[in-house]
JSON list of C-alpha atoms in Angstrom, two decimals:
[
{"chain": "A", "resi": 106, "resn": "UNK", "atom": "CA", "xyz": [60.66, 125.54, 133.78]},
{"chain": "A", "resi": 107, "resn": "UNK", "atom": "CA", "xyz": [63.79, 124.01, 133.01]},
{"chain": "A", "resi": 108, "resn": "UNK", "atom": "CA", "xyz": [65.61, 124.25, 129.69]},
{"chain": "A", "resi": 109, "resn": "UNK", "atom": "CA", "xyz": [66.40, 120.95, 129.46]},
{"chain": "A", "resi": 110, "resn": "UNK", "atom": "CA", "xyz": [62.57, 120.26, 129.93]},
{"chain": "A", "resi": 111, "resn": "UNK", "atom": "CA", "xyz": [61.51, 122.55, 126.95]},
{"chain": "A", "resi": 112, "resn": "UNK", "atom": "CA", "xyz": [64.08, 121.30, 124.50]},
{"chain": "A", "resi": 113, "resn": "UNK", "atom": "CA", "xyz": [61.89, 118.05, 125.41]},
{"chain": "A", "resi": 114, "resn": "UNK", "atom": "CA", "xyz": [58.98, 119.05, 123.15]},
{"chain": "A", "resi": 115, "resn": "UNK", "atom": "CA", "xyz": [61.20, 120.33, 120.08]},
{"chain": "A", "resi": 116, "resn": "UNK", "atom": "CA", "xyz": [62.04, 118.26, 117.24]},
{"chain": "A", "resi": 117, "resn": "UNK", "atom": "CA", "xyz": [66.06, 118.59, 117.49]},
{"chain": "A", "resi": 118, "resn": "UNK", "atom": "CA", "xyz": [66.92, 114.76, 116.54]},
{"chain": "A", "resi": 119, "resn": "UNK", "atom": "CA", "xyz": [69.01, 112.49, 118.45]},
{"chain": "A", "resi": 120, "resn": "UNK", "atom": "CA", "xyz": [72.37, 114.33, 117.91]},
{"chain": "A", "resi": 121, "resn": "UNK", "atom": "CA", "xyz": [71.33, 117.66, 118.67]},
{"chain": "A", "resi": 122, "resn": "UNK", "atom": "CA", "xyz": [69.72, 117.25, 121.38]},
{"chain": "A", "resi": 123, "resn": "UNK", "atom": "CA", "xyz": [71.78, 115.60, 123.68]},
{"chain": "A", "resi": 124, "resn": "UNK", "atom": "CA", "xyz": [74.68, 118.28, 122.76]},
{"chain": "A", "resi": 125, "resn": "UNK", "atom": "CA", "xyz": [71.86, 121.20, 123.53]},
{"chain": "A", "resi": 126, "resn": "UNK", "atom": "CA", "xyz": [71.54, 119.50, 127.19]},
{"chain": "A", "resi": 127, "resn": "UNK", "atom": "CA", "xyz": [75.28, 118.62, 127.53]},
{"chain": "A", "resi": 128, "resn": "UNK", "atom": "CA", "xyz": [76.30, 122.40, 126.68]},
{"chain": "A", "resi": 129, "resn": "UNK", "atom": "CA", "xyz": [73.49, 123.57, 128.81]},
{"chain": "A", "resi": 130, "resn": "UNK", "atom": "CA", "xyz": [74.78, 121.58, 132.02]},
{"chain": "A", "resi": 131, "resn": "UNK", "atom": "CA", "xyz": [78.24, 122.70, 131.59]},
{"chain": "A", "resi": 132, "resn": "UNK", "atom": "CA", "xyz": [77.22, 126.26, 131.11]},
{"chain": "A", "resi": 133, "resn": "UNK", "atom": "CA", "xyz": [74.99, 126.26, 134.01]},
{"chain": "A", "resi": 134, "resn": "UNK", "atom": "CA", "xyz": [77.25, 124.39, 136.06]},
{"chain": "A", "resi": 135, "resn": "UNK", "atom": "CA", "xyz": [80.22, 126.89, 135.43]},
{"chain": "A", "resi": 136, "resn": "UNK", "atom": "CA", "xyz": [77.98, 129.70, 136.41]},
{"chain": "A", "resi": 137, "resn": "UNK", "atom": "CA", "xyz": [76.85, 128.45, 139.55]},
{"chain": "A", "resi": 138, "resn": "UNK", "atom": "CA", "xyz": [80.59, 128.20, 140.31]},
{"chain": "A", "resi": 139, "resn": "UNK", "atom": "CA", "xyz": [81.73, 131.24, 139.20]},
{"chain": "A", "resi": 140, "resn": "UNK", "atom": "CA", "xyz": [78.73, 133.31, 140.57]},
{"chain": "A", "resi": 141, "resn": "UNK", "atom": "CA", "xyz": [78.00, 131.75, 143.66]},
{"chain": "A", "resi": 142, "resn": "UNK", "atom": "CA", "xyz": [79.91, 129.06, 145.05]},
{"chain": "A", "resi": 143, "resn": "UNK", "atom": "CA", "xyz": [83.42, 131.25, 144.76]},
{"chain": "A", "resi": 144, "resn": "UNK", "atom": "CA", "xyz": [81.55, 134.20, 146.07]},
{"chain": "A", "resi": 145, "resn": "UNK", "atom": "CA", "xyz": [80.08, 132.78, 149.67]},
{"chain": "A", "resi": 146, "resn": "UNK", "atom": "CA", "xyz": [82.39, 131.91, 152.07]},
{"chain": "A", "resi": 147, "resn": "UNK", "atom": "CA", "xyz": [80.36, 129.12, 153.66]},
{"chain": "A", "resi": 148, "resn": "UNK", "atom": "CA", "xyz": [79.95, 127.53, 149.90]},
{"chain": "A", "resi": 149, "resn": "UNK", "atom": "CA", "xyz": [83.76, 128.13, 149.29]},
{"chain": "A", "resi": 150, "resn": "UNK", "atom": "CA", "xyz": [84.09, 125.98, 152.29]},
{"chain": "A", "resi": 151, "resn": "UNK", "atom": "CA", "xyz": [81.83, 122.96, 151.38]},
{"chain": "A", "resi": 152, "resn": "UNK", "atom": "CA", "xyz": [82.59, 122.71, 148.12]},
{"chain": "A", "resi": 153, "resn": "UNK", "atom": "CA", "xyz": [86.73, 122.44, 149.50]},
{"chain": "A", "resi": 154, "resn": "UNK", "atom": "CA", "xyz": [88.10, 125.65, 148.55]},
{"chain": "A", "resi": 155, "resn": "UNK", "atom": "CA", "xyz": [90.34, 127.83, 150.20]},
{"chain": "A", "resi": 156, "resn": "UNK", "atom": "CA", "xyz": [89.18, 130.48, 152.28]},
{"chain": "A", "resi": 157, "resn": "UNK", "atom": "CA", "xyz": [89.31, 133.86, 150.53]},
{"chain": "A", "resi": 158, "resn": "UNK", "atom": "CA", "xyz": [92.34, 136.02, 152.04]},
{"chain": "A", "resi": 159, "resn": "UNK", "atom": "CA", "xyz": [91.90, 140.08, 151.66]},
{"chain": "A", "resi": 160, "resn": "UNK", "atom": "CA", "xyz": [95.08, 140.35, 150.17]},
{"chain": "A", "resi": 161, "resn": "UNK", "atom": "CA", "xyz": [95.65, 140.91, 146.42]},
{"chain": "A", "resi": 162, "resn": "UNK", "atom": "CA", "xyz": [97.55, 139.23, 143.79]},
{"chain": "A", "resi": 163, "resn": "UNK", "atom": "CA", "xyz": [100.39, 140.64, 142.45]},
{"chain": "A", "resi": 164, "resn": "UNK", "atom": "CA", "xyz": [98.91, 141.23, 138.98]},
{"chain": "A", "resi": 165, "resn": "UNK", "atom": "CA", "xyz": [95.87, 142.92, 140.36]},
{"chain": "A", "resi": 166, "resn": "UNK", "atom": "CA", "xyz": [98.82, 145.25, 142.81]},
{"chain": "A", "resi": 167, "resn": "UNK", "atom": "CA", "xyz": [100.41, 146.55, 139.42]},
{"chain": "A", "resi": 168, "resn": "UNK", "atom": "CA", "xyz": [96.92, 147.43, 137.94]},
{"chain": "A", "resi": 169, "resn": "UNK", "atom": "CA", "xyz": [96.02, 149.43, 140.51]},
{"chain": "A", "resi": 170, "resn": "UNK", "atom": "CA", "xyz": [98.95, 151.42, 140.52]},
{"chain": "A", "resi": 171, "resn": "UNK", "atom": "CA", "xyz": [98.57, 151.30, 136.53]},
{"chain": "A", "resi": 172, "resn": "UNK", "atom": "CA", "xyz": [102.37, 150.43, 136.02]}
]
């Protein structure tokens, strides 16, 4: 069951509601990206990002050295 589908039957109102859903898409949108489609290389490459690379960034270099 979708949340979207059970906020359906609740008595939220007409403003409330519509932000529930609209907060609901954007959080579940921004965790399929960060979860999944930035983790699989084949999704990386449909959804047009770059290819991951196995070096590190610089930031991430200087925290593992702990300077």
């Amino acid at each position: 069951m979708t949340a979207v589908f059970t906020l359906g039957s609740l008595p939220l109102g007409p403003v409330f509601e519509p932000l529930l859903v609209l907060l609901i898409t954007v959080a579940g949108c921004l965790l399929l990206h960060e979860l999944l489609i930035r983790r699989v290389p084949l999704l990386r490459l449909l959804f047009g990002l770059k290819p991951l690379t196995g070096k590190c960034s610089p930031a991430a270099d200087s925290l593992a050295q702990g300077t």
